[in-house]
mmCIF file of C-alpha atoms in Angstrom:
data_model
loop_
_atom_site.group_PDB
_atom_site.id
_atom_site.type_symbol
_atom_site.label_atom_id
_atom_site.label_comp_id
_atom_site.label_asym_id
_atom_site.label_seq_id
_atom_site.Cartn_x
_atom_site.Cartn_y
_atom_site.Cartn_z
ATOM 1 C CA MET A 1 19.129 97.402 -151.615
ATOM 2 C CA GLU A 2 22.625 96.448 -150.783
ATOM 3 C CA ARG A 3 25.368 99.619 -150.024
ATOM 4 C CA ILE A 4 28.712 99.344 -148.302
ATOM 5 C CA MET A 5 29.427 102.331 -146.614
ATOM 6 C CA ILE A 6 33.422 102.531 -146.167
ATOM 7 C CA ILE A 7 35.157 104.748 -142.879
ATOM 8 C CA ASN A 8 38.380 104.565 -142.808
ATOM 9 C CA GLY A 9 39.392 105.257 -138.566
ATOM 10 C CA SER A 10 43.339 105.892 -139.445
ATOM 11 C CA PRO A 11 44.452 109.037 -138.037
ATOM 12 C CA ARG A 12 45.654 110.194 -140.890
ATOM 13 C CA ALA A 13 43.453 109.276 -143.377
ATOM 14 C CA PRO A 14 43.307 111.096 -146.482
ATOM 15 C CA LYS A 15 47.089 109.419 -147.312
ATOM 16 C CA SER A 16 46.650 106.470 -144.997
ATOM 17 C CA ASN A 17 47.521 102.561 -146.575
ATOM 18 C CA SER A 18 43.997 102.226 -145.284
ATOM 19 C CA LYS A 19 42.977 104.667 -147.940
ATOM 20 C CA ARG A 20 44.672 102.511 -150.185
ATOM 21 C CA TYR A 21 43.196 99.466 -149.054
ATOM 22 C CA ALA A 22 39.907 100.722 -148.788
ATOM 23 C CA GLU A 23 40.228 102.260 -152.634
ATOM 24 C CA LEU A 24 41.224 98.179 -153.620
ATOM 25 C CA PHE A 25 38.166 97.161 -151.558
ATOM 26 C CA SER A 26 35.935 99.136 -153.641
ATOM 27 C CA ARG A 27 37.657 98.584 -156.902
ATOM 28 C CA TYR A 28 37.485 94.661 -156.397
ATOM 29 C CA CYS A 29 33.674 94.769 -154.664
ATOM 30 C CA PRO A 30 31.030 93.781 -156.605
ATOM 31 C CA VAL A 31 28.226 96.170 -154.519
ATOM 32 C CA GLU A 32 28.467 99.908 -154.689
ATOM 33 C CA THR A 33 30.606 101.280 -151.991
ATOM 34 C CA ASP A 34 30.780 104.832 -150.324
ATOM 35 C CA TYR A 35 33.918 105.831 -148.901
ATOM 36 C CA TYR A 36 34.402 107.870 -145.863
ATOM 37 C CA ASN A 37 37.511 109.550 -143.924
ATOM 38 C CA LEU A 38 36.800 110.114 -139.960
ATOM 39 C CA THR A 39 37.616 113.237 -138.717
ATOM 40 C CA LYS A 40 37.492 114.890 -135.793
ATOM 41 C CA ARG A 41 34.208 116.832 -136.908
ATOM 42 C CA ASN A 42 31.667 114.080 -138.699
ATOM 43 C CA HIS A 43 31.254 111.245 -136.054
ATOM 44 C CA ARG A 44 27.679 112.153 -135.591
ATOM 45 C CA GLN A 45 27.197 112.589 -138.988
ATOM 46 C CA LEU A 46 28.501 109.418 -139.835
ATOM 47 C CA CYS A 47 26.045 107.816 -137.196
ATOM 48 C CA GLU A 48 23.102 109.009 -138.544
ATOM 49 C CA LEU A 49 24.241 107.991 -142.482
ATOM 50 C CA MET A 50 25.199 104.877 -141.033
ATOM 51 C CA ALA A 51 21.129 103.822 -141.296
ATOM 52 C CA GLY A 52 21.122 103.793 -144.991
ATOM 53 C CA TYR A 53 23.869 101.125 -145.674
ATOM 54 C CA SER A 54 23.348 97.169 -145.127
ATOM 55 C CA ASP A 55 27.061 96.930 -144.221
ATOM 56 C CA VAL A 56 29.697 99.072 -143.210
ATOM 57 C CA LEU A 57 33.648 98.400 -143.768
ATOM 58 C CA PHE A 58 35.958 99.766 -140.820
ATOM 59 C CA VAL A 59 39.429 100.301 -142.084
ATOM 60 C CA PHE A 60 42.354 101.202 -139.367
ATOM 61 C CA PRO A 61 45.622 100.675 -138.374
ATOM 62 C CA LEU A 62 46.752 98.852 -135.090
ATOM 63 C CA TYR A 63 47.803 101.546 -132.664
ATOM 64 C CA ALA A 64 49.641 100.773 -129.563
ATOM 65 C CA ASP A 65 48.203 97.183 -129.495
ATOM 66 C CA ALA A 66 44.849 97.732 -130.136
ATOM 67 C CA LEU A 67 42.329 100.635 -131.643
ATOM 68 C CA PRO A 68 43.800 103.654 -132.647
ATOM 69 C CA VAL A 69 42.022 106.625 -129.927
ATOM 70 C CA GLY A 70 40.150 108.515 -132.670
ATOM 71 C CA PHE A 71 38.420 105.374 -134.135
ATOM 72 C CA LEU A 72 37.490 104.541 -130.203
ATOM 73 C CA ASP A 73 35.958 107.849 -129.960
ATOM 74 C CA PHE A 74 33.969 107.343 -132.978
ATOM 75 C CA LEU A 75 32.915 103.510 -131.373
ATOM 76 C CA LYS A 76 32.052 105.595 -128.190
ATOM 77 C CA GLU A 77 30.074 108.299 -129.883
ATOM 78 C CA LEU A 78 28.445 105.223 -132.533
ATOM 79 C CA GLU A 79 27.116 103.840 -128.640
ATOM 80 C CA ALA A 80 25.341 106.809 -127.691
ATOM 81 C CA ASN A 81 24.157 107.580 -131.186
ATOM 82 C CA PRO A 82 23.010 104.284 -132.600
ATOM 83 C CA PRO A 83 21.467 104.603 -136.272
ATOM 84 C CA ALA A 84 17.931 103.956 -136.438
ATOM 85 C CA ARG A 85 18.922 100.192 -139.063
ATOM 86 C CA LYS A 86 22.567 98.918 -137.584
ATOM 87 C CA PRO A 87 24.237 97.576 -140.585
ATOM 88 C CA MET A 88 26.899 94.095 -140.818
ATOM 89 C CA VAL A 89 29.881 95.350 -139.117
ATOM 90 C CA SER A 90 33.011 94.115 -141.234
ATOM 91 C CA ILE A 91 36.599 95.361 -140.389
ATOM 92 C CA LEU A 92 40.076 95.286 -142.354
ATOM 93 C CA ILE A 93 42.903 96.026 -140.062
ATOM 94 C CA ASN A 94 46.597 96.445 -140.450
ATOM 95 C CA CYS A 95 49.506 96.015 -138.241
ATOM 96 C CA GLY A 96 53.587 96.896 -139.386
ATOM 97 C CA PHE A 97 54.974 93.943 -138.100
ATOM 98 C CA LEU A 98 54.911 90.604 -139.646
ATOM 99 C CA GLU A 99 52.479 88.651 -137.512
ATOM 100 C CA TYR A 100 48.894 89.426 -138.703
ATOM 101 C CA SER A 101 48.049 87.574 -135.260
ATOM 102 C CA GLN A 102 49.609 90.924 -133.486
ATOM 103 C CA ASN A 103 46.044 92.622 -134.698
ATOM 104 C CA GLU A 104 43.863 89.843 -132.679
ATOM 105 C CA ILE A 105 42.953 92.073 -129.690
ATOM 106 C CA ALA A 106 41.919 94.973 -131.908
ATOM 107 C CA ILE A 107 39.848 92.476 -133.231
ATOM 108 C CA GLU A 108 37.953 91.191 -130.140
ATOM 109 C CA MET A 109 37.658 94.743 -128.786
ATOM 110 C CA MET A 110 35.429 94.987 -132.146
ATOM 111 C CA HIS A 111 33.772 91.990 -131.459
ATOM 112 C CA ILE A 112 32.974 93.188 -127.728
ATOM 113 C CA PHE A 113 31.744 96.428 -129.115
ATOM 114 C CA CYS A 114 29.535 94.829 -131.268
ATOM 115 C CA ARG A 115 27.803 92.461 -128.921
ATOM 116 C CA LYS A 116 27.361 95.419 -126.460
ATOM 117 C CA ASN A 117 25.461 97.484 -128.995
ATOM 118 C CA ASP A 118 23.895 94.387 -131.427
ATOM 119 C CA TYR A 119 25.505 94.956 -134.381
ATOM 120 C CA ARG A 120 26.163 91.433 -136.287
ATOM 121 C CA VAL A 121 29.898 91.001 -137.128
ATOM 122 C CA GLY A 122 30.592 90.026 -140.632
ATOM 123 C CA SER A 123 33.948 89.498 -142.384
ATOM 124 C CA ILE A 124 37.285 89.808 -141.145
ATOM 125 C CA LEU A 125 40.930 90.587 -142.992
ATOM 126 C CA GLU A 126 43.874 90.950 -140.532
ATOM 127 C CA LEU A 127 46.745 91.879 -142.691
ATOM 128 C CA GLY A 128 50.374 91.981 -141.335
ATOM 129 C CA SER A 129 53.189 94.045 -142.980
ATOM 130 C CA GLY A 130 50.660 96.369 -143.860
ATOM 131 C CA GLU A 131 53.070 99.390 -143.603
ATOM 132 C CA ALA A 132 54.951 98.738 -146.554
ATOM 133 C CA ILE A 133 53.310 95.962 -148.356
ATOM 134 C CA LEU A 134 51.713 97.418 -151.282
ATOM 135 C CA GLY A 135 54.927 98.692 -152.618
ATOM 136 C CA THR A 136 56.761 95.558 -152.399
ATOM 137 C CA PRO A 137 56.654 92.835 -154.966
ATOM 138 C CA PHE A 138 54.421 91.251 -152.058
ATOM 139 C CA LYS A 139 51.738 93.607 -152.796
ATOM 140 C CA TYR A 140 49.635 90.757 -154.824
ATOM 141 C CA VAL A 141 49.299 89.136 -151.302
ATOM 142 C CA ALA A 142 47.078 92.261 -150.145
ATOM 143 C CA VAL A 143 45.322 92.620 -153.372
ATOM 144 C CA ARG A 144 44.467 88.866 -153.085
ATOM 145 C CA ALA A 145 43.253 89.463 -149.600
ATOM 146 C CA ILE A 146 41.249 92.373 -149.753
ATOM 147 C CA LYS A 147 39.402 91.074 -153.380
ATOM 148 C CA ARG A 148 38.423 88.029 -151.191
ATOM 149 C CA LEU A 149 37.144 90.392 -148.300
ATOM 150 C CA ALA A 150 35.005 92.485 -151.146
ATOM 151 C CA ARG A 151 33.221 89.509 -152.546
ATOM 152 C CA SER A 152 32.624 87.795 -149.052
ATOM 153 C CA VAL A 153 30.879 91.446 -147.681
ATOM 154 C CA ALA A 154 29.164 91.706 -150.859
ATOM 155 C CA HIS A 155 27.989 88.093 -150.973
ATOM 156 C CA GLY A 156 27.424 87.761 -147.456
ATOM 157 C CA GLU A 157 29.575 84.994 -146.781
ATOM 158 C CA HIS A 158 31.414 85.847 -144.212
ATOM 159 C CA ARG A 159 34.783 84.703 -143.160
ATOM 160 C CA THR A 160 38.025 85.310 -141.656
ATOM 161 C CA ILE A 161 40.964 86.669 -143.743
ATOM 162 C CA LYS A 162 44.537 86.312 -142.467
ATOM 163 C CA ALA A 163 47.263 87.430 -144.864
ATOM 164 C CA THR A 164 51.129 88.911 -144.170
ATOM 165 C CA MET A 165 54.579 88.628 -146.707
ATOM 166 C CA PRO A 166 55.275 85.503 -147.000
ATOM 167 C CA LEU A 167 58.898 86.088 -145.408
ATOM 168 C CA SER A 168 60.737 84.926 -142.902
ATOM 169 C CA LYS A 169 61.047 87.175 -139.678
ATOM 170 C CA ARG A 170 65.071 87.999 -140.263
ATOM 171 C CA LEU A 171 64.008 88.996 -143.818
ATOM 172 C CA PHE A 172 61.064 91.092 -143.211
ATOM 173 C CA ILE A 173 63.836 92.806 -140.504
ATOM 174 C CA TRP A 174 65.734 93.174 -143.346
ATOM 175 C CA ALA A 175 63.526 94.513 -145.430
ATOM 176 C CA SER A 176 61.553 96.513 -143.303
ATOM 177 C CA THR A 177 65.434 98.451 -142.291
ATOM 178 C CA TYR A 178 65.672 99.223 -145.809
ATOM 179 C CA TYR A 179 61.930 100.417 -146.204
ATOM 180 C CA TRP A 180 62.471 102.539 -142.775
ATOM 181 C CA THR A 181 66.087 103.831 -143.727
ATOM 182 C CA ALA A 182 64.302 104.811 -146.793
ATOM 183 C CA PHE A 183 61.864 106.842 -145.320
ATOM 184 C CA GLY A 184 64.273 108.699 -143.457
ATOM 185 C CA ARG A 185 66.631 110.082 -146.081
ATOM 186 C CA LYS A 186 63.598 111.691 -147.602
ATOM 187 C CA PHE A 187 63.808 113.961 -145.175
ATOM 188 C CA GLY A 188 67.681 113.773 -144.396
ATOM 189 C CA VAL A 189 68.158 112.130 -142.076
ATOM 190 C CA SER A 190 70.564 109.520 -141.727
ATOM 191 C CA LYS A 191 69.909 105.816 -140.323
ATOM 192 C CA SER A 192 71.942 105.898 -137.520
ATOM 193 C CA ARG A 193 70.355 109.363 -136.045
ATOM 194 C CA MET A 194 67.201 107.594 -136.302
ATOM 195 C CA GLN A 195 68.323 104.923 -134.596
ATOM 196 C CA THR A 196 69.383 107.423 -131.435
ATOM 197 C CA MET A 197 68.869 106.222 -128.273
ATOM 198 C CA GLN A 198 67.793 109.582 -126.468
ATOM 199 C CA ILE A 199 64.173 110.608 -125.903
ATOM 200 C CA GLU A 200 63.645 114.503 -125.823
ATOM 201 C CA ASP A 201 66.889 115.775 -124.922
ATOM 202 C CA GLY A 202 68.504 113.025 -123.224
ATOM 203 C CA ARG A 203 66.876 114.442 -119.852
ATOM 204 C CA LEU A 204 64.052 114.728 -118.004
ATOM 205 C CA PRO A 205 61.448 118.235 -118.171
ATOM 206 C CA ASP A 206 59.369 119.100 -115.639
ATOM 207 C CA LEU A 207 56.985 116.942 -114.588
ATOM 208 C CA PRO A 208 53.671 118.413 -115.827
ATOM 209 C CA LEU A 209 51.838 117.939 -113.086
ATOM 210 C CA ALA A 210 52.951 117.296 -109.393
ATOM 211 C CA GLY A 211 51.598 115.257 -107.059
ATOM 212 C CA GLU A 212 49.948 116.477 -104.042
ATOM 213 C CA MET B 1 62.087 105.857 -110.709
ATOM 214 C CA LYS B 2 58.296 105.342 -110.069
ATOM 215 C CA LEU B 3 55.440 106.765 -112.208
ATOM 216 C CA ILE B 4 51.801 107.075 -111.337
ATOM 217 C CA MET B 5 49.880 107.674 -114.673
ATOM 218 C CA CYS B 6 46.103 107.769 -114.431
ATOM 219 C CA ASP B 7 43.480 109.157 -116.178
ATOM 220 C CA ARG B 8 41.420 111.035 -113.250
ATOM 221 C CA PRO B 9 42.840 112.927 -110.323
ATOM 222 C CA ILE B 10 43.813 110.584 -107.609
ATOM 223 C CA GLN B 11 44.375 111.255 -103.705
ATOM 224 C CA VAL B 12 47.694 109.971 -103.373
ATOM 225 C CA ASN B 13 50.152 110.915 -100.821
ATOM 226 C CA ILE B 14 53.459 110.982 -102.160
ATOM 227 C CA ARG B 15 54.678 114.433 -100.934
ATOM 228 C CA ASP B 16 57.681 112.426 -98.633
ATOM 229 C CA ASN B 17 58.679 110.765 -101.668
ATOM 230 C CA SER B 18 60.774 112.294 -104.422
ATOM 231 C CA ASP B 19 61.541 109.109 -106.216
ATOM 232 C CA ILE B 20 57.692 108.957 -107.076
ATOM 233 C CA LYS B 21 55.968 111.190 -110.370
ATOM 234 C CA TYR B 22 52.648 111.503 -110.285
ATOM 235 C CA ILE B 23 50.963 112.338 -113.802
ATOM 236 C CA ASP B 24 47.030 113.041 -114.256
ATOM 237 C CA LEU B 25 46.845 112.799 -117.796
ATOM 238 C CA SER B 26 43.278 114.523 -117.502
ATOM 239 C CA SER B 27 44.288 118.100 -116.433
ATOM 240 C CA LEU B 28 46.884 117.770 -119.232
ATOM 241 C CA LYS B 29 46.444 119.241 -123.103
ATOM 242 C CA ILE B 30 47.130 115.782 -124.859
ATOM 243 C CA ALA B 31 46.443 115.565 -128.896
ATOM 244 C CA ASN B 32 45.884 112.120 -130.886
ATOM 245 C CA CYS B 33 49.128 110.768 -132.493
ATOM 246 C CA THR B 34 48.517 112.093 -136.263
ATOM 247 C CA GLY B 35 50.519 108.760 -137.418
ATOM 248 C CA CYS B 36 52.992 111.128 -139.333
ATOM 249 C CA PHE B 37 56.355 108.922 -138.320
ATOM 250 C CA GLY B 38 57.801 112.412 -137.176
ATOM 251 C CA CYS B 39 59.343 110.831 -133.952
ATOM 252 C CA TRP B 40 61.140 107.840 -136.080
ATOM 253 C CA THR B 41 61.941 109.550 -139.397
ATOM 254 C CA ARG B 42 62.275 113.661 -138.916
ATOM 255 C CA THR B 43 63.188 114.232 -135.536
ATOM 256 C CA PRO B 44 64.052 110.992 -133.972
ATOM 257 C CA GLY B 45 63.098 110.560 -130.566
ATOM 258 C CA LYS B 46 61.070 113.713 -130.320
ATOM 259 C CA CYS B 47 57.051 114.230 -131.066
ATOM 260 C CA VAL B 48 56.634 116.519 -133.647
ATOM 261 C CA MET B 49 53.746 118.127 -131.185
ATOM 262 C CA ARG B 50 54.599 119.722 -128.679
ATOM 263 C CA ASP B 51 52.103 119.618 -126.683
ATOM 264 C CA ASP B 52 52.119 118.285 -123.008
ATOM 265 C CA ALA B 53 52.720 114.773 -123.950
ATOM 266 C CA THR B 54 56.209 115.323 -124.507
ATOM 267 C CA ARG B 55 56.681 116.028 -121.486
ATOM 268 C CA VAL B 56 55.113 112.714 -119.658
ATOM 269 C CA TYR B 57 56.693 110.092 -122.241
ATOM 270 C CA PRO B 58 60.380 110.618 -120.980
ATOM 271 C CA TYR B 59 58.956 109.963 -117.433
ATOM 272 C CA ILE B 60 57.460 106.802 -118.925
ATOM 273 C CA ALA B 61 60.660 105.746 -120.256
ATOM 274 C CA ALA B 62 62.979 106.899 -117.015
ATOM 275 C CA SER B 63 60.566 104.771 -114.401
ATOM 276 C CA ASP B 64 61.356 101.351 -113.644
ATOM 277 C CA THR B 65 58.007 100.963 -111.568
ATOM 278 C CA VAL B 66 54.388 102.325 -113.468
ATOM 279 C CA LEU B 67 51.298 102.281 -112.192
ATOM 280 C CA TYR B 68 49.109 103.237 -114.623
ATOM 281 C CA VAL B 69 45.169 103.981 -113.768
ATOM 282 C CA SER B 70 43.068 103.487 -116.720
ATOM 283 C CA ARG B 71 39.118 102.990 -116.941
ATOM 284 C CA VAL B 72 38.418 100.258 -119.318
ATOM 285 C CA LYS B 73 36.286 100.562 -122.890
ATOM 286 C CA TYR B 74 35.767 97.703 -124.976
ATOM 287 C CA GLY B 75 37.926 95.728 -123.010
ATOM 288 C CA GLY B 76 41.094 97.980 -123.579
ATOM 289 C CA TYR B 77 41.831 101.583 -122.418
ATOM 290 C CA ASP B 78 39.519 103.866 -122.614
ATOM 291 C CA SER B 79 40.764 107.539 -124.278
ATOM 292 C CA VAL B 80 42.472 109.646 -121.870
ATOM 293 C CA MET B 81 44.974 107.104 -121.561
ATOM 294 C CA LYS B 82 45.053 105.077 -124.473
ATOM 295 C CA ARG B 83 46.134 108.934 -126.387
ATOM 296 C CA MET B 84 48.738 109.011 -124.127
ATOM 297 C CA LEU B 85 50.375 105.540 -124.737
ATOM 298 C CA GLU B 86 49.892 106.219 -128.771
ATOM 299 C CA ARG B 87 51.491 109.658 -128.298
ATOM 300 C CA ALA B 88 54.715 107.831 -126.535
ATOM 301 C CA ILE B 89 55.680 106.197 -129.441
ATOM 302 C CA PRO B 90 59.296 108.361 -129.059
ATOM 303 C CA VAL B 91 60.355 106.023 -127.003
ATOM 304 C CA GLN B 92 60.677 103.033 -129.690
ATOM 305 C CA GLN B 93 62.687 103.331 -133.144
ATOM 306 C CA ALA B 94 61.194 102.572 -136.646
ATOM 307 C CA PHE B 95 63.416 99.475 -136.974
ATOM 308 C CA ILE B 96 62.485 96.314 -136.387
ATOM 309 C CA ARG B 97 63.760 93.301 -134.187
ATOM 310 C CA ILE B 98 62.703 89.517 -133.041
ATOM 311 C CA PHE B 99 61.682 89.687 -129.540
ATOM 312 C CA LYS B 100 60.137 87.139 -127.438
ATOM 313 C CA ASN B 101 59.756 85.377 -131.080
ATOM 314 C CA GLU B 102 57.730 88.163 -133.229
ATOM 315 C CA THR B 103 58.414 91.113 -134.285
ATOM 316 C CA HIS B 104 58.492 94.532 -132.629
ATOM 317 C CA HIS B 105 60.351 97.622 -132.592
ATOM 318 C CA VAL B 106 63.455 98.770 -131.179
ATOM 319 C CA GLN B 107 63.151 100.761 -128.021
ATOM 320 C CA ARG B 108 65.078 103.826 -127.119
ATOM 321 C CA ALA B 109 66.562 104.106 -123.642
ATOM 322 C CA VAL B 110 63.721 102.676 -121.876
ATOM 323 C CA VAL B 111 64.191 101.267 -118.503
ATOM 324 C CA PRO B 112 62.647 97.971 -118.156
ATOM 325 C CA LYS B 113 60.033 98.232 -116.097
ATOM 326 C CA ARG B 114 57.221 96.278 -113.583
ATOM 327 C CA ALA B 115 53.792 97.193 -114.645
ATOM 328 C CA THR B 116 50.275 97.487 -111.826
ATOM 329 C CA ILE B 117 47.529 98.765 -114.546
ATOM 330 C CA VAL B 118 44.385 99.637 -112.332
ATOM 331 C CA ALA B 119 41.718 98.658 -114.483
ATOM 332 C CA TYR B 120 38.345 100.862 -113.373
ATOM 333 C CA GLY B 121 34.816 100.877 -114.682
ATOM 334 C CA ASP B 122 31.938 98.670 -115.784
ATOM 335 C CA ILE B 123 34.049 95.790 -116.903
ATOM 336 C CA ASP B 124 32.398 92.326 -117.269
ATOM 337 C CA ALA B 125 34.112 88.899 -117.796
ATOM 338 C CA GLU B 126 34.819 89.301 -121.529
ATOM 339 C CA GLU B 127 36.666 92.974 -120.744
ATOM 340 C CA ARG B 128 38.323 91.523 -118.453
ATOM 341 C CA ALA B 129 40.095 88.887 -119.999
ATOM 342 C CA LEU B 130 40.929 91.356 -122.831
ATOM 343 C CA PHE B 131 42.367 93.838 -121.080
ATOM 344 C CA GLU B 132 44.595 91.329 -119.258
ATOM 345 C CA LYS B 133 45.555 89.816 -122.498
ATOM 346 C CA LEU B 134 46.267 92.938 -123.592
ATOM 347 C CA VAL B 135 48.425 94.161 -121.021
ATOM 348 C CA ALA B 136 50.277 91.405 -121.827
ATOM 349 C CA ARG B 137 50.989 92.350 -125.361
ATOM 350 C CA ASN B 138 51.697 95.613 -124.512
ATOM 351 C CA ALA B 139 54.375 94.028 -122.035
ATOM 352 C CA SER B 140 56.216 93.327 -125.282
ATOM 353 C CA ASN B 141 56.349 96.552 -126.718
ATOM 354 C CA MET B 142 56.442 98.847 -123.633
ATOM 355 C CA SER B 143 59.096 96.794 -121.914
ATOM 356 C CA PHE B 144 57.571 95.308 -119.030
ATOM 357 C CA GLU B 145 59.723 92.963 -117.265
ATOM 358 C CA SER B 146 56.897 91.999 -115.423
ATOM 359 C CA HIS B 147 53.215 93.678 -115.230
ATOM 360 C CA GLU B 148 50.017 92.406 -113.269
ATOM 361 C CA VAL B 149 46.354 93.962 -113.850
ATOM 362 C CA VAL B 150 44.269 95.114 -110.832
ATOM 363 C CA PHE B 151 40.587 95.575 -111.501
ATOM 364 C CA THR B 152 38.551 97.713 -108.697
ATOM 365 C CA PRO B 153 35.514 99.474 -108.713
ATOM 366 C CA GLU B 154 36.058 103.445 -109.462
ATOM 367 C CA ALA B 155 34.673 104.045 -105.918
ATOM 368 C CA GLU B 156 37.443 102.131 -104.219
ATOM 369 C CA LEU B 157 40.309 103.707 -106.761
ATOM 370 C CA ASP B 158 42.273 105.784 -104.379
ATOM 371 C CA ASP B 159 42.490 103.057 -101.716
ATOM 372 C CA CYS B 160 43.681 100.400 -104.397
ATOM 373 C CA VAL B 161 46.611 103.219 -105.518
ATOM 374 C CA LYS B 162 47.272 103.487 -101.490
ATOM 375 C CA LYS B 163 47.785 99.938 -100.707
ATOM 376 C CA ILE B 164 50.224 99.397 -104.258
ATOM 377 C CA VAL B 165 52.030 102.724 -103.615
ATOM 378 C CA GLU B 166 52.447 101.389 -99.806
ATOM 379 C CA ARG B 167 53.962 98.146 -100.974
ATOM 380 C CA TRP B 168 56.415 100.080 -103.152
ATOM 381 C CA ASN B 169 57.595 101.863 -99.964
ATOM 382 C CA GLY B 170 57.643 98.584 -98.170
#
């Protein structure tokens, strides 16, 4: 029987945008899904559980141009402890930049992982402007893309889907500046304070370890 | 200032050159970034997790020449280096700018730098090609004015780093 395992690889999994994307995927998926947050301690358990699923959907954000390190560590654990039966791997990745194409290196890393470990790659959704999109009038763009992803995974009609806010770069910058300024205001931090050029206290700390 | 940042100890003699700093990430206590955005929105420019990473990213920002040494995994940095690069986001602002016709974060006081990335490990042709693309992409987000990727077997790592440092010293 077809069952889809959803693993949220976001470092802030319980309160992440990736979790909200996963919820949307489950809502629109015609096949039964089970959702798991990736934590520091459940890597081995998730590797074992994976054998019971026909498909796995990894949902995660782009971090420093690539896979988040916690998720990378999970893939290494999965490589060392493969499930008895390997599911088809689908991917939902989001980045905070307007261009969904900035996700492509992380997607290629996933392809390399799958090739080296004999997993088939299913559907892929690359989302741009993913940090804020669900709280904007462009939520429909993400919802529509996730709906297509869910159907394609469920029906085994695999495809790559790409979506982002339909904005020019300049308008996106205006919108993201508004978003981040409001974010800082929640903590009583002004826009100008957020724009400080200073790093730490503006001077170099003691080196953590001197060379020989 | 020049920075050598590696994911394992390297035998390199920099004793006579105070302009070169050496950081072995494997000897430090650095936790994963939790994606809290505190360094952008609560304590701008400072990570809220006060571990060793907070003593590393100021050196990354202040260096005009960097040499990063990392094992490669799936065509990207392996965990030790990747963990530190993720924890270096206090050097950026939350705000976005257009840079090279793409949207990227505004940098704080980050010196533009010449970067050499020494990549080692069991790396096939596809991983090499992807790693080169990754470093080219890092250039836009990590203020690399120029960059070079050098692949080397792990057994020859010390010699490879030594040659690069000799080149720096002219």
